[in-house]
DNA sequence: GACGTCCATGAGCAACCCTTATGGCAGGTG
DNA sequence: CACCTGCCATAAGGGTTGCTCATGGACGTC
């Protein structure tokens, strides 16, 4: 179970081809073939069916383990190096679109005013990617958002020992087109909307809704991408519903937000980071949480 | 960051000696020296100070990552092999002392009556060890107990993708000597006992109490080991207090239990297992949870 | 049915890693 | 103070590993 062999295996499984994996990894096809054979011999199991190349059941199982394992390996390396490295003034901040609220933007602005030397790069991406970037040290701090019961921590993707600190909690609203029959309500229960048509979007995971409020929540339209304005425009045009933090709907845009009364939900933002050595990154973390 | 080098590093750090690690791992001292040198060269950092041999700060950081990483590696291997192996009739059950309640013993008895072929081995050990045994496939099922807020899952040690299912929740009581001034109370708040003298025992983690009810909980006596009767005897003799599930104090033994009214706490038992292929282990898991 | 693509296999060679042997350094002892 | 002992580092040697190159065989396509 050499990680070297494991990366090869993951690459072959992703490419669906020994030769493609070989060129991607910079080996010859023969080397790949031998590596896979070595891994299969080590476990005593066939991991890939050939022609077409796809994982066997045991291979699929191994794949589930291999990806997070390799991530943790890279994360461990990055963490050790980061702890030993000199503090930098370039800070990388990875955020989910709804994780970077106006309030946090203000705090960041104050922090930059207080420490003019601070150079900040903000990257917007999905939750898992934020965790990966932080774990691998490509970002110093991460901000992830999610739906949770009040004061219930979000479950970060498993990328090693990352510290999470809640930085804000805010009410959740259902986004409805302005003319929607329910748009005038003071509050709505999520279960009452289980039969409505919903948007499938990375910004509001439907499986989480189903876990919280029972089955249902059929998909009307799928949205790929990170942009909140696009999402609100889709809601306003009646393509389907979604949940958003209350503040995201305060700017007028043809959609209105109706608070969710049950289940009790909050939109929670958490700061994610590895062990921060004293320095600009730790200062910024304090500024964002404080 | 070859796992091979990582195990060597962990062993050397534990032994505090290159030569001792060499004999333990079945290498020559020279090989160990070269492996550590290779790891240090790979990371570009000194990991161990020599004479005496002990981890540098970077080494300590790496140690924190290495142990769970190696555990996950073994766990992944065990999981893949287990999924592919033929179902066995020998079932290993790893339990914490307070995790194996009378109710669960009954369910196990019924399961054995229903499937006479079932051979069961029960191992008692601590929480972390249970998780390790299950993760590495040495036990098929695990039962761990802990204090939690109601319906709040326990956090299992990070040993890869293990499934946890709650199997019982029960009230928590403070164990007091029979003649204790508070022994007659109908209920007690944990914070009121922060200044009492407590037993430090693996069966009731004091750090958890401090997290739940604030600082305090000074240690009167340390108890090492798994035996609940020993613990109750210590309480009865006035050596200090501890928390136990209500049922553990129903048998008379010179100690009485007073329910804890705040914070709201339960003693929770969870079943822990990897992915179970259909067969005896899965049947038993259903019997224990059902 | 011929061809092309793709994976498996064998030979050769370089790199790696372990062992043996030896050197250097620190601490304890006569 | 010299010596000895225990411990880690380093050099050299050899076996194994793991790569590339070359080729063979199986499947799919035209």
Coordinates of C-alpha atoms (C1' of nucleotides) in Angstrom, one line a residue:
Chain A
X1 CA 0.0 0.0 0.0
X2 CA 2.7 2.4 -1.0
X3 CA 1.2 5.9 -1.6
X4 CA 3.2 5.9 -4.8
X5 CA 1.2 2.9 -6.1
X6 CA -2.0 4.4 -4.6
X7 CA -1.6 7.7 -6.7
X8 CA -1.0 5.6 -9.8
X9 CA -4.1 3.5 -9.0
X10 CA -6.2 6.6 -8.5
X11 CA -4.9 8.2 -11.7
X12 CA -5.6 5.1 -13.7
X13 CA -9.1 4.8 -12.3
X14 CA -9.8 8.4 -13.1
X15 CA -8.4 8.2 -16.6
X16 CA -9.9 4.8 -17.4
X17 CA -6.7 3.9 -19.2
X18 CA -3.2 2.8 -18.3
X19 CA -1.6 4.7 -21.1
X20 CA -3.3 7.9 -20.4
X21 CA -2.3 7.6 -16.7
X22 CA 1.3 6.9 -17.8
X23 CA 1.6 10.1 -19.9
X24 CA -0.1 12.1 -17.1
X25 CA 2.3 10.8 -14.5
X26 CA 5.3 10.9 -16.7
X27 CA 6.0 7.2 -16.8
X28 CA 5.9 4.6 -19.5
X29 CA 2.8 2.5 -19.9
X30 CA 4.8 -0.5 -18.8
X31 CA 5.7 1.0 -15.5
X32 CA 2.0 1.7 -14.8
X33 CA 1.1 -1.8 -15.7
X34 CA 3.8 -3.1 -13.3
X35 CA 2.7 -0.8 -10.5
X36 CA -0.9 -1.8 -10.7
X37 CA 0.2 -5.5 -10.8
X38 CA 2.3 -4.9 -7.7
X39 CA -0.7 -3.3 -5.9
X40 CA -3.0 -6.1 -6.8
X41 CA -0.4 -8.7 -5.8
X42 CA 0.1 -6.9 -2.5
X43 CA -3.6 -7.0 -1.6
X44 CA -4.2 -10.3 -3.3
X45 CA -7.2 -8.9 -5.2
X46 CA -7.9 -7.7 -8.7
X47 CA -8.5 -4.0 -8.4
X48 CA -9.2 -3.1 -12.0
X49 CA -11.0 -4.9 -14.7
X50 CA -9.2 -4.5 -18.1
X51 CA -10.8 -3.7 -21.3
X52 CA -12.5 -1.6 -20.4
X53 CA -10.4 -0.4 -17.5
X54 CA -12.6 0.2 -14.5
X55 CA -12.4 -0.5 -10.8
X56 CA -13.7 -3.8 -9.5
X57 CA -15.8 -3.7 -6.3
X58 CA -12.6 -4.0 -4.2
X59 CA -11.0 -1.3 -6.4
X60 CA -14.0 1.0 -5.7
X61 CA -13.6 0.4 -2.0
X62 CA -9.9 1.2 -2.2
X63 CA -10.6 4.3 -4.2
X64 CA -12.8 5.6 -1.4
X65 CA -9.9 5.2 1.0
X66 CA -7.1 6.3 -1.3
X67 CA -8.3 9.8 -2.1
X68 CA -8.6 11.1 1.5
X69 CA -5.5 9.2 2.5
X70 CA -3.4 10.9 -0.1
X71 CA -5.0 14.2 0.8
X72 CA -4.0 13.7 4.4
X73 CA -0.5 12.8 3.4
X74 CA -0.1 16.0 1.4
X75 CA -1.7 17.9 4.3
X76 CA 0.7 16.5 6.8
X77 CA 3.6 17.4 4.7
X78 CA 2.3 20.9 4.2
X79 CA 1.5 21.4 7.8
X80 CA 5.0 20.4 9.0
X81 CA 6.6 22.7 6.4
X82 CA 4.3 25.5 7.2
X83 CA 5.0 25.3 10.9
X84 CA 8.7 25.5 10.3
X85 CA 8.6 28.2 7.6
X86 CA 9.1 31.9 8.3
X87 CA 5.8 33.8 8.7
X88 CA 4.8 35.3 5.4
X89 CA 2.9 38.5 4.7
X90 CA 1.1 37.0 1.8
X91 CA -2.0 35.4 3.1
X92 CA -4.2 33.2 1.1
X93 CA -7.9 33.1 2.0
X94 CA -10.1 30.4 0.5
X95 CA -13.9 31.1 0.8
X96 CA -17.2 29.6 -0.3
X97 CA -19.4 32.2 -2.0
X98 CA -21.8 32.4 0.8
X99 CA -19.1 32.1 3.4
X100 CA -17.7 35.5 2.7
X101 CA -20.3 37.9 4.1
X102 CA -20.3 41.6 4.1
X103 CA -19.4 41.6 7.8
X104 CA -16.4 39.4 7.1
X105 CA -15.3 41.6 4.2
X106 CA -15.5 44.6 6.7
X107 CA -13.4 42.8 9.2
X108 CA -10.9 41.9 6.5
X109 CA -10.8 45.6 5.5
X110 CA -10.1 46.7 9.1
X111 CA -7.4 44.1 9.4
X112 CA -5.7 45.3 6.3
X113 CA -6.0 48.9 7.5
X114 CA -4.3 47.9 10.8
X115 CA -1.5 45.9 9.1
X116 CA -0.7 47.7 5.8
X117 CA 2.0 45.2 4.9
X118 CA -0.6 42.4 4.7
X119 CA -1.1 41.1 1.2
X120 CA -4.3 39.0 0.8
X121 CA -5.4 36.7 -2.0
X122 CA -9.0 35.6 -1.9
X123 CA -10.0 32.5 -3.8
X124 CA -13.7 31.5 -4.2
X125 CA -14.4 27.8 -4.5
X126 CA -16.6 25.0 -3.1
X127 CA -16.5 23.7 0.4
X128 CA -14.4 20.6 -0.2
X129 CA -11.9 22.6 -2.3
X130 CA -11.6 25.2 0.5
X131 CA -10.7 22.4 3.0
X132 CA -8.2 20.9 0.5
X133 CA -6.5 24.2 -0.1
X134 CA -6.2 24.9 3.6
X135 CA -5.1 21.4 4.4
X136 CA -2.4 21.5 1.7
X137 CA -1.3 24.9 2.9
X138 CA -2.1 26.7 -0.4
X139 CA -4.5 28.9 1.6
X140 CA -3.7 29.9 5.2
X141 CA -7.3 30.5 6.2
X142 CA -10.7 29.2 4.9
X143 CA -14.2 30.3 5.3
X144 CA -16.9 27.7 4.7
X145 CA -20.6 28.1 5.1
X146 CA -23.4 25.6 5.6
X147 CA -26.8 24.8 7.0
X148 CA -26.7 23.6 10.6
X149 CA -28.8 23.4 13.7
X150 CA -27.9 26.3 15.9
X151 CA -24.5 26.1 17.6
X152 CA -24.0 22.7 15.8
X153 CA -20.6 22.7 14.1
X154 CA -20.4 21.9 10.4
X155 CA -18.6 18.7 9.5
X156 CA -15.5 19.7 7.5
X157 CA -14.3 17.3 4.9
X158 CA -11.8 14.9 6.4
X159 CA -8.4 16.5 5.6
X160 CA -6.6 16.0 8.8
X161 CA -6.5 18.0 12.0
X162 CA -8.0 21.4 10.9
X163 CA -9.3 23.8 13.5
X164 CA -12.8 25.3 12.9
X165 CA -14.2 28.3 14.7
X166 CA -17.7 29.6 14.1
X167 CA -17.6 33.2 12.9
X168 CA -21.2 34.0 12.3
X169 CA -24.7 32.5 12.4
X170 CA -27.6 34.0 10.5
X171 CA -31.2 33.2 9.8
X172 CA -32.1 31.1 6.8
X173 CA -34.7 32.2 4.3
X174 CA -36.4 30.5 1.5
X175 CA -35.9 32.4 -1.7
X176 CA -39.1 32.8 -3.7
X177 CA -40.1 34.8 -6.8
X178 CA -41.6 38.1 -5.8
X179 CA -45.0 37.1 -7.0
X180 CA -45.1 33.6 -5.5
X181 CA -48.3 32.8 -3.5
X182 CA -46.2 32.1 -0.4
X183 CA -44.0 35.2 -0.8
X184 CA -46.1 37.2 1.7
X185 CA -45.9 34.7 4.5
X186 CA -44.1 35.7 7.7
X187 CA -42.4 32.3 8.0
X188 CA -42.5 28.9 6.4
X189 CA -41.8 25.4 7.5
X190 CA -39.4 23.5 5.4
X191 CA -41.5 20.4 5.3
X192 CA -44.3 22.4 3.7
X193 CA -42.1 23.0 0.7
X194 CA -41.0 19.4 0.2
X195 CA -43.2 19.2 -2.8
X196 CA -42.2 22.5 -4.4
X197 CA -39.7 22.5 -7.2
X198 CA -36.1 23.2 -6.1
X199 CA -32.9 24.3 -7.7
X200 CA -30.0 21.9 -7.4
X201 CA -27.1 24.2 -6.7
X202 CA -23.8 23.8 -4.9
X203 CA -24.8 26.8 -2.8
X204 CA -27.6 24.8 -1.1
X205 CA -27.2 21.1 -0.9
X206 CA -30.5 19.3 -1.3
X207 CA -29.4 16.1 0.3
X208 CA -28.9 18.1 3.5
X209 CA -32.4 19.4 3.3
X210 CA -33.8 15.9 2.8
X211 CA -31.9 14.8 5.9
X212 CA -33.3 17.6 7.9
X213 CA -36.9 17.7 6.7
X214 CA -37.7 14.4 5.1
X215 CA -37.8 13.2 1.5
X216 CA -39.0 15.3 -1.4
X217 CA -37.5 18.5 -2.7
X218 CA -37.7 17.5 -6.4
X219 CA -35.2 19.2 -8.7
X220 CA -36.5 21.7 -11.2
X221 CA -33.3 22.9 -12.7
X222 CA -29.6 22.4 -12.0
X223 CA -27.2 25.2 -11.5
X224 CA -23.5 24.7 -11.7
X225 CA -21.2 27.4 -10.5
X226 CA -20.6 29.7 -7.6
X227 CA -22.4 32.9 -8.4
X228 CA -25.1 34.0 -6.0
X229 CA -26.6 36.6 -8.4
X230 CA -27.2 33.9 -11.0
X231 CA -29.0 31.8 -8.4
X232 CA -31.2 34.7 -7.3
X233 CA -32.0 35.5 -10.9
X234 CA -33.1 31.9 -11.4
X235 CA -35.3 32.0 -8.4
X236 CA -36.8 35.3 -9.4
X237 CA -37.7 33.9 -12.8
X238 CA -39.5 31.0 -11.2
X239 CA -37.1 28.2 -12.1
X240 CA -37.2 26.8 -8.6
X241 CA -36.6 27.5 -4.9
X242 CA -33.5 27.5 -2.8
X243 CA -32.4 28.4 0.7
X244 CA -30.1 31.3 1.4
X245 CA -28.8 33.3 4.3
X246 CA -31.1 36.2 5.0
X247 CA -28.5 38.8 4.1
X248 CA -28.0 37.4 0.6
X249 CA -31.6 38.5 -0.3
X250 CA -31.6 41.9 1.2
X251 CA -30.4 43.5 -2.0
X252 CA -33.5 43.7 -4.3
X253 CA -33.4 41.3 -7.2
X254 CA -36.8 40.1 -7.9
X255 CA -36.7 37.4 -5.2
X256 CA -37.9 37.6 -1.7
X257 CA -36.8 35.7 1.4
X258 CA -39.2 34.1 3.8
X259 CA -37.8 32.9 7.1
X260 CA -37.8 29.2 7.8
X261 CA -39.5 28.5 11.1
X262 CA -38.9 24.7 11.3
X263 CA -36.6 22.9 11.6
X264 CA -34.7 25.5 13.5
X265 CA -31.8 26.3 11.1
X266 CA -29.0 28.7 10.8
X267 CA -26.6 29.6 8.1
X268 CA -23.3 29.2 9.8
X269 CA -19.9 30.4 8.6
X270 CA -16.8 28.8 10.0
X271 CA -13.2 29.8 9.9
X272 CA -10.9 26.8 8.9
X273 CA -7.2 26.7 9.5
X274 CA -4.4 24.4 10.4
X275 CA -2.0 25.2 13.2
X276 CA -1.1 28.8 12.7
X277 CA 2.3 29.9 13.8
X278 CA 2.3 33.4 15.4
X279 CA 2.3 35.9 12.6
X280 CA 0.2 37.6 10.1
X281 CA -2.0 34.6 9.5
X282 CA -2.8 34.1 13.1
X283 CA -3.5 37.9 13.5
X284 CA -5.9 37.8 10.6
X285 CA -7.6 34.7 12.0
X286 CA -8.2 36.6 15.3
X287 CA -9.4 39.7 13.4
X288 CA -11.9 37.6 11.5
X289 CA -13.3 35.7 14.5
X290 CA -13.1 38.6 17.0
Chain B
X1 CA 6.9 11.0 3.1
X2 CA 7.1 7.3 2.6
X3 CA 5.0 5.5 5.2
X4 CA 7.9 3.1 5.7
X5 CA 10.1 6.1 6.8
X6 CA 7.2 7.4 8.8
X7 CA 6.9 4.2 10.9
X8 CA 10.6 4.2 11.4
X9 CA 10.4 7.8 12.6
X10 CA 7.5 7.0 15.0
X11 CA 9.4 4.1 16.4
X12 CA 12.6 6.0 16.9
X13 CA 10.7 8.8 18.6
X14 CA 8.9 6.3 20.9
X15 CA 12.1 4.4 21.7
X16 CA 14.2 7.5 22.1
X17 CA 17.0 5.6 20.4
X18 CA 18.1 4.6 16.9
X19 CA 19.6 1.3 18.0
X20 CA 16.5 0.3 20.0
X21 CA 14.2 1.1 17.1
X22 CA 16.5 -0.9 14.8
X23 CA 16.2 -4.1 16.9
X24 CA 12.5 -3.5 17.3
X25 CA 12.0 -3.1 13.5
X26 CA 14.5 -5.9 12.6
X27 CA 16.9 -3.6 10.8
X28 CA 20.5 -2.6 11.5
X29 CA 21.1 0.7 13.3
X30 CA 22.7 2.0 10.1
X31 CA 19.5 1.5 8.1
X32 CA 17.5 3.5 10.7
X33 CA 20.1 6.2 10.6
X34 CA 19.8 6.4 6.8
X35 CA 16.0 6.3 6.9
X36 CA 15.8 9.2 9.3
X37 CA 18.3 11.1 7.3
X38 CA 16.2 10.5 4.2
X39 CA 13.1 11.7 5.8
X40 CA 14.9 14.8 7.1
X41 CA 16.3 15.5 3.7
X42 CA 12.9 15.0 2.1
X43 CA 11.3 17.6 4.3
X44 CA 14.4 19.8 4.5
X45 CA 14.1 20.0 8.3
X46 CA 15.7 18.3 11.3
X47 CA 13.2 16.1 12.9
X48 CA 15.1 14.6 15.7
X49 CA 17.8 16.1 18.0
X50 CA 20.5 13.5 18.6
X51 CA 22.1 12.8 22.0
X52 CA 19.6 12.6 23.5
X53 CA 17.3 11.5 20.7
X54 CA 14.1 13.4 20.9
X55 CA 11.8 15.1 18.4
X56 CA 12.4 18.7 17.4
X57 CA 9.3 21.0 17.2
X58 CA 8.9 20.0 13.5
X59 CA 9.3 16.4 14.5
X60 CA 6.6 16.7 17.2
X61 CA 4.3 18.2 14.6
X62 CA 5.1 15.3 12.2
X63 CA 4.4 12.8 15.0
X64 CA 0.9 14.2 15.5
X65 CA 0.2 13.6 11.8
X66 CA 2.1 10.3 11.4
X67 CA 0.2 8.2 13.9
X68 CA -3.3 8.7 12.6
X69 CA -2.0 8.5 9.1
X70 CA -0.5 5.1 9.6
X71 CA -3.6 4.0 11.3
X72 CA -5.7 5.0 8.4
X73 CA -3.4 3.3 6.0
X74 CA -3.7 0.0 7.9
X75 CA -7.5 0.6 8.2
X76 CA -7.8 1.1 4.5
X77 CA -6.0 -2.1 3.8
X78 CA -8.0 -4.0 6.3
X79 CA -11.3 -2.6 5.0
X80 CA -10.6 -3.6 1.4
X81 CA -9.5 -7.1 2.4
X82 CA -12.5 -7.5 4.7
X83 CA -15.0 -6.4 2.0
X84 CA -13.5 -9.1 -0.3
X85 CA -13.2 -11.8 2.2
X86 CA -15.8 -14.6 2.7
X87 CA -18.2 -13.9 5.5
X88 CA -16.9 -15.5 8.8
X89 CA -18.9 -16.9 11.6
X90 CA -16.3 -15.8 14.1
X91 CA -17.2 -12.3 15.2
X92 CA -15.0 -10.0 17.2
X93 CA -16.7 -7.5 19.4
X94 CA -14.6 -4.7 21.0
X95 CA -16.3 -2.8 23.8
X96 CA -15.6 -0.2 26.4
X97 CA -16.4 -1.3 29.9
X98 CA -19.4 1.0 30.2
X99 CA -20.4 0.5 26.6
X100 CA -21.5 -3.1 27.1
X101 CA -24.7 -2.7 29.1
X102 CA -27.0 -5.4 30.4
X103 CA -29.4 -4.6 27.7
X104 CA -26.8 -5.1 25.0
X105 CA -25.7 -8.4 26.6
X106 CA -29.3 -9.5 26.4
X107 CA -29.5 -8.6 22.7
X108 CA -26.2 -10.5 22.1
X109 CA -27.6 -13.5 23.9
X110 CA -30.8 -13.4 21.7
X111 CA -28.7 -13.1 18.6
X112 CA -26.6 -16.1 19.6
X113 CA -29.7 -18.1 20.3
X114 CA -31.1 -17.2 16.9
X115 CA -27.8 -18.1 15.1
X116 CA -26.2 -20.9 17.0
X117 CA -23.3 -21.0 14.6
X118 CA -22.2 -17.6 15.7
X119 CA -18.9 -17.5 17.6
X120 CA -18.3 -14.3 19.4
X121 CA -15.2 -12.9 21.0
X122 CA -15.6 -9.9 23.3
X123 CA -12.6 -7.7 24.0
X124 CA -12.8 -5.0 26.6
X125 CA -10.6 -2.0 26.1
X126 CA -10.5 1.8 26.0
X127 CA -12.3 4.0 23.4
X128 CA -9.4 4.7 21.2
X129 CA -8.4 1.0 21.2
X130 CA -11.9 0.0 20.2
X131 CA -11.8 2.3 17.2
X132 CA -8.4 1.0 16.2
X133 CA -9.4 -2.6 16.5
X134 CA -12.5 -2.0 14.4
X135 CA -10.7 0.1 11.8
X136 CA -7.9 -2.5 11.4
X137 CA -10.5 -5.2 11.1
X138 CA -9.4 -7.1 14.2
X139 CA -12.9 -6.6 15.6
X140 CA -16.0 -6.6 13.4
X141 CA -18.1 -4.4 15.7
X142 CA -17.3 -2.0 18.4
X143 CA -19.3 -0.5 21.2
X144 CA -18.1 2.8 22.7
X145 CA -19.7 4.9 25.4
X146 CA -19.3 8.5 26.3
X147 CA -21.0 11.6 27.7
X148 CA -22.8 13.7 25.2
X149 CA -25.6 16.2 24.9
X150 CA -28.8 14.3 24.0
X151 CA -28.8 13.0 20.4
X152 CA -25.4 14.5 19.9
X153 CA -23.1 11.9 18.3
X154 CA -19.8 11.0 20.0
X155 CA -16.8 11.9 18.1
X156 CA -15.0 8.7 17.3
X157 CA -11.2 8.8 17.0
X158 CA -10.2 9.5 13.4
X159 CA -9.5 6.1 12.0
X160 CA -11.1 6.4 8.6
X161 CA -14.7 6.0 7.4
X162 CA -16.3 4.2 10.3
X163 CA -20.1 4.1 10.7
X164 CA -21.5 4.9 14.1
X165 CA -25.1 4.2 15.2
X166 CA -26.5 5.1 18.5
X167 CA -27.7 2.1 20.4
X168 CA -28.7 3.5 23.8
X169 CA -28.9 6.6 25.8
X170 CA -29.3 6.7 29.5
X171 CA -29.3 9.2 32.3
X172 CA -26.0 10.2 33.9
X173 CA -25.7 10.2 37.7
X174 CA -23.0 11.5 40.0
X175 CA -21.6 8.6 42.1
X176 CA -21.3 9.6 45.7
X177 CA -20.5 7.7 48.9
X178 CA -23.6 6.6 50.7
X179 CA -23.1 9.0 53.6
X180 CA -22.2 12.0 51.5
X181 CA -24.1 15.2 52.4
X182 CA -25.5 15.5 48.9
X183 CA -26.3 11.8 48.6
X184 CA -30.0 12.5 49.4
X185 CA -30.6 15.1 46.8
X186 CA -33.0 14.4 44.0
X187 CA -30.7 16.0 41.4
X188 CA -27.5 18.0 41.2
X189 CA -26.0 20.5 38.8
X190 CA -22.6 19.6 37.6
X191 CA -21.3 23.1 38.1
X192 CA -22.1 22.8 41.8
X193 CA -19.6 20.0 42.1
X194 CA -16.8 21.7 40.3
X195 CA -15.0 22.2 43.6
X196 CA -15.5 18.7 44.9
X197 CA -12.6 16.2 44.6
X198 CA -12.9 13.9 41.6
X199 CA -11.5 10.6 40.5
X200 CA -9.3 10.7 37.4
X201 CA -10.3 7.5 35.5
X202 CA -10.5 6.4 31.9
X203 CA -14.2 5.7 32.5
X204 CA -15.1 9.3 33.0
X205 CA -12.9 11.8 31.2
X206 CA -12.5 15.0 33.3
X207 CA -11.5 17.2 30.4
X208 CA -14.9 16.5 28.9
X209 CA -16.5 17.6 32.2
X210 CA -14.5 20.8 32.2
X211 CA -15.5 21.5 28.6
X212 CA -19.2 21.1 29.6
X213 CA -19.3 22.7 33.0
X214 CA -16.3 25.0 33.3
X215 CA -13.0 24.7 35.0
X216 CA -12.5 22.9 38.3
X217 CA -13.0 19.3 39.0
X218 CA -9.7 18.8 40.9
X219 CA -8.3 15.3 41.0
X220 CA -8.3 13.5 44.3
X221 CA -7.0 10.1 43.1
X222 CA -6.1 8.5 39.8
X223 CA -7.5 5.2 38.7
X224 CA -6.0 3.3 35.9
X225 CA -7.8 0.4 34.4
X226 CA -11.2 -0.7 33.2
X227 CA -13.0 -2.1 36.1
X228 CA -16.2 -0.5 37.1
X229 CA -16.4 -2.3 40.4
X230 CA -13.0 -0.9 41.5
X231 CA -14.2 2.6 40.6
X232 CA -17.4 2.2 42.6
X233 CA -15.5 0.9 45.5
X234 CA -13.2 4.0 45.4
X235 CA -16.2 6.3 45.3
X236 CA -17.9 4.4 48.2
X237 CA -14.7 4.8 50.3
X238 CA -14.8 8.5 49.7
X239 CA -11.8 8.8 47.5
X240 CA -13.6 11.1 45.1
X241 CA -16.5 11.5 42.8
X242 CA -17.2 10.3 39.2
X243 CA -20.0 10.2 36.7
X244 CA -21.6 7.0 35.7
X245 CA -24.6 5.8 33.7
X246 CA -27.5 5.3 36.0
X247 CA -27.7 1.6 35.5
X248 CA -24.1 1.1 36.7
X249 CA -25.1 2.2 40.2
X250 CA -28.3 0.2 40.5
X251 CA -26.5 -2.7 42.1
X252 CA -25.8 -1.9 45.8
X253 CA -22.1 -1.2 46.5
X254 CA -21.8 1.6 49.0
X255 CA -22.2 4.3 46.5
X256 CA -25.4 6.1 45.4
X257 CA -26.2 7.9 42.2
X258 CA -27.7 11.3 42.1
X259 CA -29.0 12.4 38.7
X260 CA -27.3 15.3 37.0
X261 CA -29.9 18.0 36.1
X262 CA -27.6 20.5 34.3
X263 CA -26.0 20.5 31.8
X264 CA -28.4 18.1 30.1
X265 CA -26.3 15.0 29.6
X266 CA -26.8 11.5 28.5
X267 CA -24.5 8.4 28.7
X268 CA -24.6 7.3 25.1
X269 CA -23.5 4.0 23.6
X270 CA -22.7 3.8 19.9
X271 CA -22.1 0.8 17.7
X272 CA -19.0 1.3 15.5
X273 CA -18.2 -0.6 12.4
X274 CA -16.7 -0.4 9.0
X275 CA -18.6 -1.4 5.9
X276 CA -20.1 -4.7 6.7
X277 CA -20.6 -7.2 3.9
X278 CA -23.9 -9.1 4.2
X279 CA -23.4 -11.9 6.7
X280 CA -23.1 -12.7 10.3
X281 CA -21.4 -9.5 11.3
X282 CA -24.1 -7.4 9.6
X283 CA -26.8 -9.6 11.2
X284 CA -25.3 -9.1 14.6
X285 CA -25.1 -5.3 14.1
X286 CA -28.8 -5.2 13.3
X287 CA -29.6 -7.3 16.3
X288 CA -27.6 -5.0 18.6
X289 CA -29.1 -1.8 17.2
X290 CA -32.6 -3.0 16.6
Chain C
dG1 C1' -9.9 -10.2 -42.1
dA2 C1' -6.5 -6.6 -41.5
dC3 C1' -5.3 -3.0 -38.6
dG4 C1' -5.0 -0.1 -34.6
dT5 C1' -5.2 0.4 -29.8
dC6 C1' -4.2 -1.1 -25.5
dC7 C1' -2.4 -3.9 -21.8
dA8 C1' 1.0 -7.7 -20.4
dT9 C1' 5.6 -9.5 -20.3
dG10 C1' 10.7 -10.1 -20.7
dA11 C1' 15.4 -8.2 -20.8
dG12 C1' 18.5 -4.9 -19.4
dC13 C1' 20.1 -1.4 -16.6
dA14 C1' 20.2 2.2 -13.1
dA15 C1' 18.8 3.5 -8.6
dC16 C1' 17.7 2.4 -4.2
dC17 C1' 18.2 0.4 0.2
dC18 C1' 20.0 -2.7 3.4
dT19 C1' 24.3 -4.8 5.5
dT20 C1' 28.9 -4.8 7.0
dA21 C1' 32.7 -2.2 8.6
dT22 C1' 34.5 1.8 10.5
dG23 C1' 34.9 6.5 12.3
dG24 C1' 33.7 10.3 15.6
dC25 C1' 31.7 12.0 19.7
dA26 C1' 29.9 12.2 24.5
dG27 C1' 29.8 10.5 29.1
dG28 C1' 31.3 7.4 32.7
dT29 C1' 35.3 5.2 35.2
dG30 C1' 39.8 4.0 37.0
Chain D
dC1 C1' 43.6 12.5 32.4
dA2 C1' 43.4 8.5 29.7
dC3 C1' 40.5 4.9 28.5
dC4 C1' 36.5 2.6 27.6
dT5 C1' 31.8 2.1 26.2
dG6 C1' 27.6 3.2 24.0
dC7 C1' 25.6 5.5 20.3
dC8 C1' 25.0 7.7 15.9
dA9 C1' 27.1 8.9 11.2
dT10 C1' 29.4 7.6 7.1
dA11 C1' 31.6 4.7 3.3
dA12 C1' 31.6 0.8 0.5
dG13 C1' 29.5 -3.3 -1.4
dG14 C1' 25.8 -6.2 -3.0
dG15 C1' 21.1 -7.7 -3.8
dT16 C1' 16.7 -6.1 -4.9
dT17 C1' 13.5 -3.0 -6.9
dG18 C1' 11.6 -0.5 -10.4
dC19 C1' 12.2 1.9 -14.4
dT20 C1' 12.6 1.9 -19.8
dC21 C1' 12.8 -0.3 -24.1
dA22 C1' 11.1 -3.9 -27.0
dT23 C1' 7.8 -7.2 -28.1
dG24 C1' 3.8 -10.1 -27.7
dG25 C1' -1.2 -11.0 -27.4
dA26 C1' -6.1 -9.7 -27.0
dC27 C1' -9.9 -6.9 -28.1
dG28 C1' -12.5 -3.6 -30.9
dT29 C1' -13.0 -1.2 -35.4
dC30 C1' -13.2 -0.5 -40.2

